[in-house]
Coordinates of C-alpha atoms in Angstrom, one line a residue:
M1 CA -0.1 -0.2 -0.3
N2 CA 2.7 2.9 1.2
K3 CA 0.3 5.5 1.1
K4 CA 1.7 8.4 3.7
V5 CA -0.6 9.7 5.9
L6 CA -0.3 12.9 7.5
I7 CA -1.4 13.4 11.3
V8 CA -2.6 16.8 12.5
E9 CA -4.2 16.8 15.6
D10 CA -3.3 18.2 18.8
Q11 CA -4.4 15.8 21.4
F12 CA -1.9 13.2 22.1
V13 CA -3.8 10.2 23.2
E14 CA -6.0 10.5 20.0
A15 CA -3.6 10.9 17.6
N16 CA -1.0 7.9 18.8
Y17 CA -4.3 6.1 18.8
L18 CA -4.5 7.2 14.9
R19 CA -1.2 6.7 14.5
S20 CA -1.5 3.0 15.5
M21 CA -4.8 2.3 13.8
L22 CA -2.9 3.0 10.3
V23 CA -0.4 1.4 10.9
K24 CA -1.9 -1.5 11.9
A25 CA -3.3 -1.3 8.6
G26 CA -0.7 -1.1 6.5
Y27 CA -0.2 2.6 6.0
T28 CA 3.0 5.4 6.6
V29 CA 2.5 7.5 9.4
S30 CA 4.4 10.2 8.2
G31 CA 4.3 12.6 11.3
I32 CA 2.4 13.9 13.9
A33 CA 1.9 17.9 14.0
R34 CA -0.1 19.9 16.7
S35 CA -0.7 23.2 14.7
V36 CA -0.8 24.6 10.9
V37 CA 2.7 25.3 11.1
Q38 CA 4.7 22.7 12.5
A39 CA 2.0 20.6 10.0
K40 CA 3.4 23.0 7.0
E41 CA 7.0 22.1 7.7
L42 CA 6.1 18.3 8.1
I43 CA 4.4 18.3 4.7
A44 CA 8.2 20.8 3.6
A45 CA 10.1 18.1 4.0
D46 CA 7.6 14.5 3.1
K47 CA 5.0 15.4 1.3
P48 CA 2.5 12.9 2.2
S49 CA -0.8 11.2 -0.1
L50 CA -3.6 12.3 2.3
V51 CA -3.6 14.6 5.5
L52 CA -6.0 13.7 8.8
L53 CA -6.7 17.4 9.6
D54 CA -8.2 18.4 12.9
I55 CA -10.4 21.5 12.5
F56 CA -9.5 23.0 15.6
L57 CA -5.4 23.5 16.3
S58 CA -3.5 24.4 18.8
G59 CA -2.0 27.9 17.9
K60 CA -4.0 31.4 15.6
L61 CA -4.4 29.0 12.8
T62 CA -7.3 26.6 12.3
G63 CA -7.8 23.1 10.3
I64 CA -9.3 24.6 7.8
D65 CA -6.5 27.2 6.7
L66 CA -4.5 24.6 6.3
A67 CA -6.9 22.9 4.2
K68 CA -7.2 25.5 1.4
E69 CA -3.5 25.0 1.0
L70 CA -3.7 21.8 1.1
R71 CA -6.9 22.1 -1.9
E72 CA -3.7 24.8 -3.5
N73 CA -1.3 21.9 -3.5
N74 CA -3.7 18.7 -4.6
I75 CA -3.5 16.8 -1.7
A76 CA -6.0 15.2 -0.3
F77 CA -7.9 15.5 3.4
I78 CA -10.0 14.4 5.9
Y79 CA -11.7 16.8 8.5
L80 CA -11.9 15.3 12.2
S81 CA -14.1 17.0 14.8
A82 CA -16.0 16.4 17.8
N83 CA -18.5 19.4 17.5
S84 CA -19.4 21.9 14.4
N85 CA -21.7 24.9 14.3
E86 CA -23.0 26.4 11.2
D87 CA -20.3 28.5 10.8
V88 CA -17.6 26.6 10.9
L89 CA -19.5 23.5 8.8
T90 CA -20.1 26.1 5.9
A91 CA -16.5 27.4 6.1
A92 CA -15.4 23.7 6.2
K93 CA -17.5 22.7 3.3
A94 CA -15.9 25.4 0.8
T95 CA -12.2 23.8 1.3
Q96 CA -14.2 20.8 -0.3
P97 CA -12.5 17.6 1.6
Y98 CA -12.7 14.6 0.9
G99 CA -13.9 13.1 3.8
F100 CA -15.2 13.6 7.3
L101 CA -15.3 11.8 11.0
V102 CA -17.2 12.4 13.9
K103 CA -15.3 11.9 17.2
P104 CA -15.7 9.3 18.3
F105 CA -15.3 7.0 15.1
R106 CA -14.4 3.0 14.9
E107 CA -11.6 2.3 13.0
K108 CA -13.1 0.3 10.6
D109 CA -15.0 3.9 10.2
L110 CA -11.4 5.1 9.5
L111 CA -10.1 2.4 6.7
I112 CA -13.2 3.2 4.9
T113 CA -13.2 7.0 4.7
L114 CA -9.8 6.5 3.6
E115 CA -10.6 4.4 1.2
I116 CA -13.4 6.9 -0.6
A117 CA -11.0 9.6 0.5
E118 CA -7.7 8.0 -2.2
Y119 CA -10.7 7.1 -4.5
R120 CA -12.2 10.5 -5.1
H121 CA -9.2 12.2 -4.9
E122 CA -7.5 9.7 -7.6
H123 CA -11.5 9.5 -10.0
S124 CA -11.2 13.4 -9.8
L125 CA -8.1 14.1 -11.1
E126 CA -8.8 11.4 -14.3
S127 CA -12.6 12.6 -14.4
T128 CA -10.9 16.5 -14.8
F129 CA -8.9 15.2 -16.7
T130 CA -10.9 12.7 -18.9
K131 CA -13.4 16.0 -19.0
E132 CA -9.9 18.1 -20.2
A133 CA -9.5 15.8 -22.9
I134 CA -12.9 15.4 -24.3
L135 CA -13.4 18.9 -24.1
Q136 CA -10.4 19.7 -26.3
E137 CA -12.0 17.1 -28.8
Q138 CA -14.8 18.9 -29.6
L139 CA -13.0 22.1 -29.9
S140 CA -10.7 20.3 -32.6
V141 CA -13.9 18.7 -34.1
I142 CA -15.6 22.7 -34.4
I143 CA -12.9 24.2 -36.0
A144 CA -12.8 21.6 -38.7
S145 CA -16.1 21.6 -39.4
S146 CA -17.2 23.2 -41.9
Y147 CA -19.5 25.5 -40.4
A148 CA -19.9 29.0 -40.6
W149 CA -18.2 31.9 -38.6
D150 CA -20.7 32.0 -36.7
Q151 CA -22.1 28.9 -35.7
K152 CA -18.5 28.0 -35.1
L153 CA -18.6 31.0 -32.3
L154 CA -21.7 29.3 -31.2
E155 CA -19.9 25.3 -31.2
I156 CA -17.7 26.5 -29.4
G157 CA -19.7 28.6 -26.7
K158 CA -22.1 25.7 -26.2
A159 CA -19.2 23.3 -25.7
L160 CA -18.0 25.5 -23.3
Q161 CA -20.7 25.5 -21.3
P162 CA -20.8 22.6 -18.8
F163 CA -17.1 23.7 -17.8
I164 CA -18.0 27.8 -18.0
P165 CA -21.4 28.3 -17.7
F166 CA -22.5 31.8 -19.0
D167 CA -26.0 33.1 -20.5
F168 CA -24.7 36.2 -22.8
I169 CA -21.1 35.3 -24.8
A170 CA -19.6 37.7 -27.2
A171 CA -16.6 36.4 -29.2
G172 CA -15.0 38.5 -31.7
F173 CA -12.4 41.3 -32.4
N174 CA -13.1 44.8 -30.7
T175 CA -13.9 45.8 -34.6
I176 CA -17.2 45.0 -34.6
G177 CA -17.9 48.2 -37.4
E178 CA -15.8 46.7 -39.8
I179 CA -16.9 44.3 -43.0
P180 CA -16.0 41.6 -42.6
C181 CA -17.2 41.8 -39.1
Y182 CA -16.0 38.4 -36.6
S183 CA -17.6 39.2 -34.2
A184 CA -21.0 38.0 -33.0
G185 CA -23.1 37.6 -29.4
F186 CA -25.9 34.6 -28.3
L187 CA -28.2 34.7 -25.5
R188 CA -29.2 31.9 -23.9
I189 CA -33.1 31.5 -24.6
G190 CA -33.3 27.7 -23.4
F191 CA -31.8 24.9 -22.7
D192 CA -30.1 23.9 -26.2
E193 CA -31.4 27.4 -27.1
Y194 CA -29.0 30.9 -28.4
Q195 CA -30.4 33.8 -30.1
M196 CA -27.6 35.5 -31.9
I197 CA -27.3 39.2 -31.0
G198 CA -25.6 40.9 -34.2
V199 CA -24.9 44.3 -34.8
N200 CA -28.5 45.2 -36.2
E201 CA -30.2 42.9 -33.0
L202 CA -28.5 45.0 -30.9
S203 CA -28.8 48.0 -31.9
T204 CA -32.7 47.3 -32.6
I205 CA -32.8 45.7 -28.4
T206 CA -31.3 48.8 -27.1
R207 CA -32.2 52.0 -29.2
L208 CA -28.3 52.8 -30.1
T209 CA -27.0 53.4 -33.3
L210 CA -24.2 51.7 -34.9
P211 CA -21.9 54.5 -34.4
E212 CA -23.1 55.0 -30.3
I213 CA -22.2 51.3 -30.3
L214 CA -18.6 51.8 -31.3
L215 CA -18.3 55.0 -29.0
L216 CA -18.9 52.4 -26.5
V217 CA -16.4 49.9 -27.8
A218 CA -14.2 52.6 -27.5
A219 CA -14.7 53.0 -24.1
T220 CA -14.2 49.7 -23.2
N221 CA -11.3 48.2 -21.3
T222 CA -9.8 45.0 -22.9
D223 CA -8.5 42.8 -20.6
T224 CA -5.3 41.6 -21.7
T225 CA -5.2 38.7 -19.3
A226 CA -8.2 36.1 -17.9
T227 CA -9.9 38.1 -15.7
F228 CA -13.0 38.0 -14.2
Y229 CA -15.7 40.1 -12.2
N230 CA -18.3 38.8 -9.5
D231 CA -20.4 40.8 -7.7
T232 CA -19.0 44.3 -7.2
A233 CA -16.5 43.9 -8.5
F234 CA -18.8 43.5 -12.0
E235 CA -20.8 46.6 -10.7
K236 CA -17.5 48.9 -10.6
V237 CA -16.4 47.9 -14.4
T238 CA -19.9 48.7 -15.5
L239 CA -20.0 52.6 -13.4
Q240 CA -19.1 54.5 -16.2
P241 CA -20.9 53.8 -20.1
S242 CA -18.9 50.9 -21.8
L243 CA -20.2 47.2 -23.9
K244 CA -19.7 45.5 -20.3
K245 CA -22.5 48.2 -19.2
L246 CA -24.6 47.9 -22.2
F247 CA -24.6 44.2 -22.0
A248 CA -25.3 44.3 -17.9
D249 CA -28.4 46.5 -18.8
T250 CA -29.3 45.0 -21.5
F251 CA -29.4 41.3 -20.7
Q252 CA -29.5 41.8 -17.0
V253 CA -26.1 39.8 -16.1
K254 CA -24.1 40.3 -12.8
S255 CA -20.7 38.8 -13.5
H256 CA -18.3 38.4 -16.5
L257 CA -15.3 36.5 -17.4
S258 CA -13.2 37.9 -20.0
L259 CA -10.9 35.5 -21.8
P260 CA -8.4 36.8 -24.1
V261 CA -7.1 35.1 -27.3
S262 CA -3.1 35.4 -28.3
L263 CA -3.0 36.4 -32.3
L264 CA 0.1 36.6 -34.3
N265 CA -0.5 39.7 -36.2
K266 CA -1.4 41.0 -31.8
K267 CA -4.9 42.3 -32.8
A268 CA -7.2 41.7 -29.6
F269 CA -9.7 39.0 -29.9
S270 CA -11.7 38.1 -26.5
F271 CA -14.3 35.6 -25.5
C272 CA -16.5 37.1 -23.3
L273 CA -18.9 35.2 -21.1
Y274 CA -21.4 36.8 -18.9
S275 CA -23.7 34.8 -16.1
K276 CA -27.6 36.5 -14.9
R277 CA -25.8 35.4 -10.9
A278 CA -23.5 37.7 -8.7
D279 CA -20.7 34.8 -8.1
T280 CA -20.8 32.3 -11.4
Y281 CA -16.6 33.2 -11.9
H282 CA -13.8 31.5 -10.3
S283 CA -10.4 31.5 -10.3
K284 CA -10.9 27.0 -11.7
H285 CA -12.6 28.8 -14.5
I286 CA -9.1 31.2 -15.9
S287 CA -6.6 27.9 -14.7
L288 CA -9.0 25.1 -17.2
Y289 CA -8.3 28.1 -19.8
S290 CA -4.9 28.4 -19.3
R291 CA -4.5 24.7 -20.4
L292 CA -6.6 25.1 -23.0
Q293 CA -5.6 29.1 -24.7
Q294 CA -2.6 27.3 -26.8
L295 CA -5.8 25.9 -28.4
F296 CA -7.6 28.4 -28.4
N297 CA -5.0 30.8 -30.0
N298 CA -4.1 28.1 -33.3
S299 CA -8.4 27.6 -33.8
I300 CA -8.9 31.0 -33.9
E301 CA -6.2 31.7 -36.2
N302 CA -7.2 28.4 -38.3
M303 CA -11.0 29.8 -38.0
L304 CA -9.3 33.0 -39.9
R305 CA -7.4 31.9 -42.1
S306 CA -10.4 30.0 -43.0
A307 CA -12.9 33.0 -43.3
G308 CA -10.4 34.3 -45.5
E309 CA -10.4 32.5 -48.1
G310 CA -13.8 32.5 -48.2
L311 CA -15.0 28.7 -46.7
T312 CA -17.0 30.4 -44.4
K313 CA -19.7 33.0 -44.6
N314 CA -18.8 37.0 -43.1
I315 CA -21.4 38.5 -40.9
T316 CA -21.4 42.2 -42.0
A317 CA -22.9 45.0 -39.5
N318 CA -25.7 45.0 -42.5
E319 CA -26.3 41.6 -42.3
P320 CA -29.3 40.1 -41.1
V321 CA -29.1 38.0 -38.2
E322 CA -31.0 35.0 -37.6
T323 CA -32.0 32.8 -34.3
I324 CA -30.0 29.7 -33.8
F325 CA -31.9 27.2 -31.4
N326 CA -33.2 23.6 -30.9
S327 CA -36.3 23.4 -31.2
T328 CA -37.2 20.4 -29.7
D329 CA -37.4 20.2 -25.9
P330 CA -34.5 18.9 -24.0
Q331 CA -34.6 15.0 -23.9
G332 CA -34.3 14.4 -20.7
F333 CA -36.2 17.0 -18.4
E334 CA -40.2 15.7 -19.9
G335 CA -42.4 17.7 -17.7
I336 CA -39.9 20.3 -16.1
I337 CA -41.5 23.5 -17.6
G338 CA -39.2 26.9 -17.7
K339 CA -36.9 28.6 -19.4
S340 CA -35.8 31.5 -16.9
H341 CA -31.6 31.3 -16.1
L342 CA -31.9 29.8 -12.9
L343 CA -33.6 26.6 -14.2
L344 CA -31.3 26.1 -17.0
T345 CA -28.8 26.6 -14.5
I346 CA -30.0 23.5 -13.0
F347 CA -30.3 21.4 -16.6
D348 CA -26.4 22.2 -16.8
H349 CA -26.2 20.7 -13.4
I350 CA -28.0 18.0 -13.8
T351 CA -26.2 17.1 -16.8
Q352 CA -23.0 17.3 -15.2
V353 CA -23.7 14.6 -12.8
A354 CA -26.0 12.5 -14.1
P355 CA -23.7 9.9 -16.2
T356 CA -21.7 10.0 -12.9
E357 CA -21.9 7.7 -9.8
T358 CA -22.0 10.0 -7.7
S359 CA -24.4 10.6 -4.4
V360 CA -26.3 13.8 -4.8
L361 CA -28.4 16.6 -2.5
I362 CA -31.1 17.6 -3.6
L363 CA -32.2 21.0 -1.9
G364 CA -35.3 23.4 -2.1
E365 CA -38.4 24.6 -0.5
S366 CA -41.3 22.6 -0.4
G367 CA -43.1 22.1 -4.0
T368 CA -40.6 23.3 -6.0
G369 CA -40.3 19.7 -7.6
K370 CA -37.3 17.7 -5.9
E371 CA -38.5 14.3 -7.0
R372 CA -39.1 15.1 -10.4
I373 CA -35.7 16.1 -10.4
A374 CA -34.5 13.3 -9.6
A375 CA -35.9 11.3 -11.6
C376 CA -34.2 13.5 -14.3
I377 CA -30.9 12.5 -12.5
H378 CA -32.6 8.9 -12.7
N379 CA -33.4 8.9 -16.7
L380 CA -30.2 10.4 -17.9
S381 CA -27.6 8.4 -15.1
P382 CA -26.9 4.8 -16.9
R383 CA -29.0 3.1 -14.6
K384 CA -32.0 4.4 -16.2
N385 CA -33.3 0.8 -17.4
Q386 CA -33.3 -0.3 -13.8
R387 CA -35.8 0.9 -10.6
L388 CA -36.1 4.2 -9.4
V389 CA -37.2 3.2 -5.4
K390 CA -38.6 6.1 -3.9
V391 CA -38.9 6.7 0.0
N392 CA -40.1 9.7 2.1
C393 CA -38.6 9.6 5.3
A394 CA -41.2 12.2 6.3
S395 CA -44.1 9.0 6.6
L396 CA -42.4 6.2 7.9
P397 CA -43.3 5.4 10.9
P398 CA -39.8 5.8 13.5
S399 CA -40.7 2.1 14.7
L400 CA -40.7 0.7 11.4
I401 CA -37.9 3.1 9.3
E402 CA -35.5 0.5 9.5
S403 CA -37.5 -2.5 8.7
E404 CA -38.7 -0.5 5.4
L405 CA -35.3 1.0 4.7
F406 CA -33.2 -3.1 5.1
G407 CA -35.7 -5.4 5.5
H408 CA -35.9 -8.0 7.6
E409 CA -36.3 -11.5 8.1
K410 CA -39.0 -14.3 8.7
G411 CA -39.1 -14.6 13.1
S412 CA -36.9 -11.7 13.8
F413 CA -39.6 -9.7 15.7
T414 CA -42.6 -10.0 17.1
G415 CA -45.5 -9.8 13.6
A416 CA -42.3 -10.3 11.4
T417 CA -44.0 -13.3 9.6
D418 CA -42.5 -13.1 7.0
K419 CA -39.2 -12.0 5.2
R420 CA -39.3 -8.7 3.9
I421 CA -36.5 -7.2 1.1
G422 CA -36.1 -3.0 2.0
K423 CA -35.9 -0.5 0.0
F424 CA -32.2 -0.7 -0.4
E425 CA -32.4 -4.0 -1.6
Q426 CA -35.2 -3.0 -4.2
A427 CA -32.7 -1.0 -5.4
D428 CA -29.3 -3.0 -6.1
K429 CA -27.6 -1.7 -9.3
G430 CA -30.8 1.2 -9.1
T431 CA -31.4 4.3 -7.9
I432 CA -32.8 4.9 -4.6
F433 CA -34.4 8.8 -3.5
L434 CA -34.6 9.3 0.6
D435 CA -37.2 11.9 -0.2
E436 CA -37.4 14.4 3.1
I437 CA -34.1 12.9 4.1
G438 CA -34.1 15.5 7.5
E439 CA -37.1 14.3 8.8
M440 CA -35.0 10.5 9.4
P441 CA -34.6 9.8 13.5
F442 CA -31.1 10.6 15.1
E443 CA -29.8 6.8 16.0
L444 CA -31.0 5.2 12.6
Q445 CA -28.2 7.9 10.9
V446 CA -25.1 6.4 12.0
K447 CA -27.0 2.9 10.2
L448 CA -27.8 4.6 7.0
L449 CA -24.1 6.4 7.3
R450 CA -22.2 2.5 7.1
V451 CA -25.0 1.1 4.6
L452 CA -23.7 4.2 2.2
Q453 CA -19.6 3.6 3.4
E454 CA -19.8 -0.6 2.7
K455 CA -22.5 -0.7 0.4
E456 CA -24.1 -3.7 2.3
I457 CA -27.1 -3.7 4.5
E458 CA -28.0 -5.8 7.2
R459 CA -31.3 -7.4 7.4
I460 CA -33.2 -7.1 11.2
G461 CA -32.6 -10.6 12.1
S462 CA -29.9 -11.7 9.5
K463 CA -26.2 -12.9 10.2
M464 CA -25.0 -12.1 7.2
P465 CA -24.9 -8.7 5.4
T466 CA -25.7 -8.3 2.2
K467 CA -23.6 -6.6 -0.7
I468 CA -25.9 -3.4 -2.2
D469 CA -24.8 -1.5 -5.7
I470 CA -26.6 1.6 -5.6
R471 CA -26.4 5.1 -6.3
V472 CA -28.1 7.5 -3.7
I473 CA -30.2 10.8 -4.7
A474 CA -31.6 12.4 -1.2
A475 CA -34.2 15.5 -1.1
T476 CA -35.0 17.4 1.5
N477 CA -36.3 21.2 2.6
R478 CA -34.3 21.9 6.0
N479 CA -31.3 24.0 6.5
L480 CA -29.5 20.5 7.1
E481 CA -26.4 22.9 8.0
K482 CA -28.8 24.5 10.7
E483 CA -29.2 20.7 11.6
V484 CA -26.9 19.7 11.6
A485 CA -24.9 22.8 14.6
E486 CA -28.5 21.5 16.8
G487 CA -27.0 18.2 17.0
R488 CA -30.3 16.8 14.9
F489 CA -28.5 15.6 11.6
R490 CA -25.1 13.8 12.1
L491 CA -22.2 15.9 10.2
D492 CA -20.7 12.7 8.7
L493 CA -23.9 11.8 6.6
Y494 CA -24.0 15.3 6.2
Y495 CA -20.9 15.3 4.1
R496 CA -21.1 11.7 2.6
L497 CA -24.7 13.2 1.0
N498 CA -24.0 16.4 0.1
V499 CA -21.0 15.4 -2.4
F500 CA -23.2 17.2 -5.7
P501 CA -25.9 19.7 -4.1
L502 CA -28.6 21.1 -5.8
L503 CA -30.1 23.9 -4.6
L504 CA -34.4 24.4 -6.8
P505 CA -35.2 27.8 -6.4
P506 CA -38.9 29.0 -5.8
L507 CA -41.3 30.1 -7.8
R508 CA -41.2 33.9 -6.6
D509 CA -37.3 33.4 -7.6
R510 CA -38.8 32.7 -11.0
K511 CA -41.4 34.4 -11.9
E512 CA -40.7 34.0 -15.3
D513 CA -41.8 30.5 -15.9
I514 CA -44.8 31.0 -14.1
P515 CA -47.7 31.9 -17.3
A516 CA -45.7 28.5 -19.1
L517 CA -46.5 26.6 -15.4
A518 CA -50.1 28.1 -16.0
Y519 CA -50.8 27.3 -19.3
H520 CA -49.0 23.8 -19.1
F521 CA -51.6 22.8 -16.1
M522 CA -54.0 24.8 -17.8
N523 CA -53.4 22.0 -20.7
Y524 CA -53.3 18.9 -18.5
Y525 CA -55.5 19.4 -16.7
N526 CA -58.4 20.4 -19.7
R527 CA -57.6 16.5 -21.1
K528 CA -58.1 15.3 -17.3
T529 CA -61.6 16.9 -16.9
G530 CA -62.4 17.0 -20.7
K531 CA -63.1 21.3 -20.4
K532 CA -62.2 23.8 -23.0
V533 CA -60.6 26.3 -21.4
S534 CA -58.1 28.5 -23.2
G535 CA -56.1 31.0 -21.5
F536 CA -56.2 33.6 -18.7
S537 CA -56.9 37.3 -18.6
D538 CA -54.2 39.9 -18.8
R539 CA -55.8 40.5 -14.7
I540 CA -55.3 37.0 -13.5
L541 CA -51.6 36.6 -14.8
N542 CA -50.6 39.7 -13.3
S543 CA -52.3 38.2 -10.0
M544 CA -50.1 35.2 -10.6
M545 CA -47.1 36.9 -11.8
D546 CA -47.5 39.5 -7.9
Y547 CA -47.9 36.3 -5.9
A548 CA -45.1 35.0 -3.5
W549 CA -46.1 31.5 -3.6
P550 CA -45.3 29.7 -0.6
G551 CA -46.4 26.2 -1.9
N552 CA -44.4 26.9 -5.5
I553 CA -44.9 25.2 -8.2
R554 CA -47.5 22.3 -6.4
E555 CA -49.8 25.5 -5.0
L556 CA -49.7 26.9 -8.5
E557 CA -51.1 23.2 -9.8
H558 CA -53.5 22.9 -7.2
L559 CA -54.5 26.4 -7.8
I560 CA -54.7 25.7 -11.6
E561 CA -56.5 22.7 -11.2
R562 CA -59.4 23.9 -9.1
S563 CA -59.4 26.8 -11.5
I564 CA -60.5 24.6 -14.7
L565 CA -63.0 22.6 -12.6
L566 CA -64.9 25.8 -11.1
A567 CA -64.2 27.1 -14.7
K568 CA -67.7 28.3 -16.3
G569 CA -66.4 29.8 -20.0
S570 CA -63.2 29.4 -22.3
I571 CA -61.0 32.0 -20.2
I572 CA -60.3 32.3 -16.5
D573 CA -61.1 35.6 -15.1
D574 CA -61.1 34.5 -10.9
I575 CA -58.9 32.7 -9.7
L576 CA -59.1 32.1 -5.7
I577 CA -55.3 33.5 -4.9
P578 CA -54.9 34.6 -1.6
F579 CA -54.2 38.3 -0.7
K580 CA -50.7 38.1 -0.9
K581 CA -48.3 39.6 -2.4
L582 CA -44.5 39.5 -2.2
Q583 CA -44.0 40.6 0.6
E584 CA -41.3 37.9 2.4
T585 CA -37.3 38.4 1.7
V586 CA -34.5 36.9 1.9
N587 CA -32.9 38.1 5.0
G588 CA -36.9 37.8 6.8
H589 CA -40.2 39.6 6.4
E590 CA -40.2 42.7 4.8
E591 CA -43.2 44.6 3.2
V592 CA -43.2 46.3 0.2
K593 CA -45.5 48.3 -1.0
I594 CA -48.3 46.5 -3.1
K595 CA -48.3 47.8 -6.8
T596 CA -51.6 48.4 -8.8
I597 CA -52.9 46.5 -11.8
N598 CA -51.8 48.6 -14.0
E599 CA -48.0 48.5 -12.7
N600 CA -48.6 44.4 -12.7
E601 CA -49.6 44.8 -16.2
R602 CA -46.7 47.4 -16.9
D603 CA -44.2 45.1 -15.7
Y604 CA -45.4 42.1 -16.9
I605 CA -45.7 43.3 -20.8
I606 CA -41.9 44.7 -19.8
S607 CA -40.4 41.4 -18.9
V608 CA -42.1 40.1 -21.9
L609 CA -40.6 42.2 -24.6
K610 CA -37.1 41.8 -22.9
K611 CA -37.3 38.2 -23.4
C612 CA -38.1 38.8 -27.1
N613 CA -35.6 41.1 -27.4
G614 CA -37.6 44.1 -28.2
R615 CA -40.1 42.7 -31.0
I616 CA -43.3 42.9 -30.9
W617 CA -44.8 41.3 -34.2
G618 CA -43.6 37.8 -35.5
P619 CA -43.6 33.9 -34.7
G620 CA -42.9 33.9 -30.9
A621 CA -43.1 37.6 -30.1
P622 CA -44.6 38.9 -27.4
A623 CA -48.4 39.7 -29.3
E624 CA -48.5 36.2 -30.1
M625 CA -47.2 35.5 -26.3
L626 CA -49.7 37.4 -24.6
N627 CA -52.7 36.0 -27.4
I628 CA -53.4 40.1 -27.9
P629 CA -52.9 41.4 -31.3
P630 CA -50.1 43.7 -32.3
T631 CA -51.7 46.7 -32.4
T632 CA -54.0 46.4 -29.1
L633 CA -50.6 45.5 -27.1
K634 CA -48.8 49.2 -29.5
S635 CA -52.2 50.6 -27.3
K636 CA -51.3 49.1 -24.3
M637 CA -47.6 49.9 -24.4
N638 CA -48.7 53.9 -25.2
K639 CA -50.8 53.5 -22.5
L640 CA -49.0 52.4 -19.6
G641 CA -46.2 54.7 -21.3
I642 CA -43.8 51.4 -22.0
E643 CA -42.2 52.5 -24.9
K644 CA -40.8 55.9 -23.4
T645 CA -39.4 53.4 -20.9
Y646 CA -38.3 51.0 -22.7
T647 CA -36.6 53.1 -25.1
N648 CA -34.2 55.0 -21.9

């Protein structure tokens, strides 16, 4: 084995106990450090394969401080802790450890955690190299293809999306006024749908002339090295008029990543990625690009050479640009309605994690669709032809939950008249979905942890363990970090489940999806009840957009079902929405001004106009989405003062 382990633990007895267990199991202990300073000295003298790291140590520095350096130096580490509050857990989690052991622990727990950490460390590196190799191959195929210049830029962006997410990407030279113009932008409008934003469209959307746009281009600072701007940093670079500020105001983006390409002619060419989230970009994206930059340099040079030889069409400042999109519903996400950027981000994360064996923890409020997301992950995984077994931990009586999960032998307890196969055994070779995992009794959590670690279960009354091969997806609407801090949920189980967390947004944060969801449920309950309801009045749509939806999608569905049953005509003009406006904020309950019907109607029309990039007529335009004639929409815009506001 000859795996070198460094123990960083300031309790003499515990450190020596760890050493004896490791030596007995065949590990080499490279040393015992009782402080961060001493640990650094030992690491410099003899780099270990893995570090067992206590969080609370002697001296000013903690194990979390050391963990940050271990992560940078690619050394796997496992935290040791007797107790942690919510703040400490949050800080520890941010360092991405490879395991967590809660004191006191068994020797078997230690050895299994070490094996898992070693496996995760080795395979995370292997997985990273494999994914990057696939990305490089994809880019090479795109460059060698006969696609037009603009299509190649789009395909490059789509290949980058799983690695470096974006809602808008602009690629090209700082010279969009030239003809031919080798620049283009793409706005993400669906899972695999992108609207090309050429110069003409940018001018139409922003109501700026080409000379005005060129002035903004000239005022834009060009990054010479890969740089990212999140949150306040992005706000600072968009204070003054520039192309970045124009994109921020037009597409509501909040963070930016600049990836410059080095060309032989020294002209400034770059890929500029923008996200609607404020904290999207990090140093890992810079590191990835540094490993790929030479490929990008060569690729763009080849693309320019091919374009110069007439192998691809040129986008000129006067040429109309079409939408490039995939019109079919994204496969594997059937039944999930919406195109908000928050939902698209969830789709991206699902496509990344579904093909793996990684455990997934789905977090979110009640009614946000956690069970449907779990089904998507299973259906997109290599286990899709096997069973997906669903368990609601909150609905199981405490006295029966162990038998329900792990099974029992005949006669193992009073009432056990037959042998029972538990849910875990039923899910063998497939996936088990543990819904409401936060409701699981504390005394059973340690048994669940051992099942997850050892991949075997023991039926009640059985003397022989049974091996199982399962993938675990768990979900909860509770704040598990708070549950851990208050002693109701095991820290090591939380860490074991929280390998790949997915946080589902509440409906109030993706309000742009409400009309699509409402019409989806309307059509569903039309078919179910035989009704022929065709839509909602503007007043009702405004009310739905303004409501807080504490019950999320489930509440919306139930409300639509009831409205369909009570509907007397083809248009729903009366719906029992509770008289509660959007008052809740992230940090508490804060009351806001209740808007008038006209204000709500005005806000809704503006949101639809922005989604359609300012177009009023044509297929998929606001008039069609709102189910009113274009002339009526124009009249409403004039009445509500939208034309003036929207052009500012």
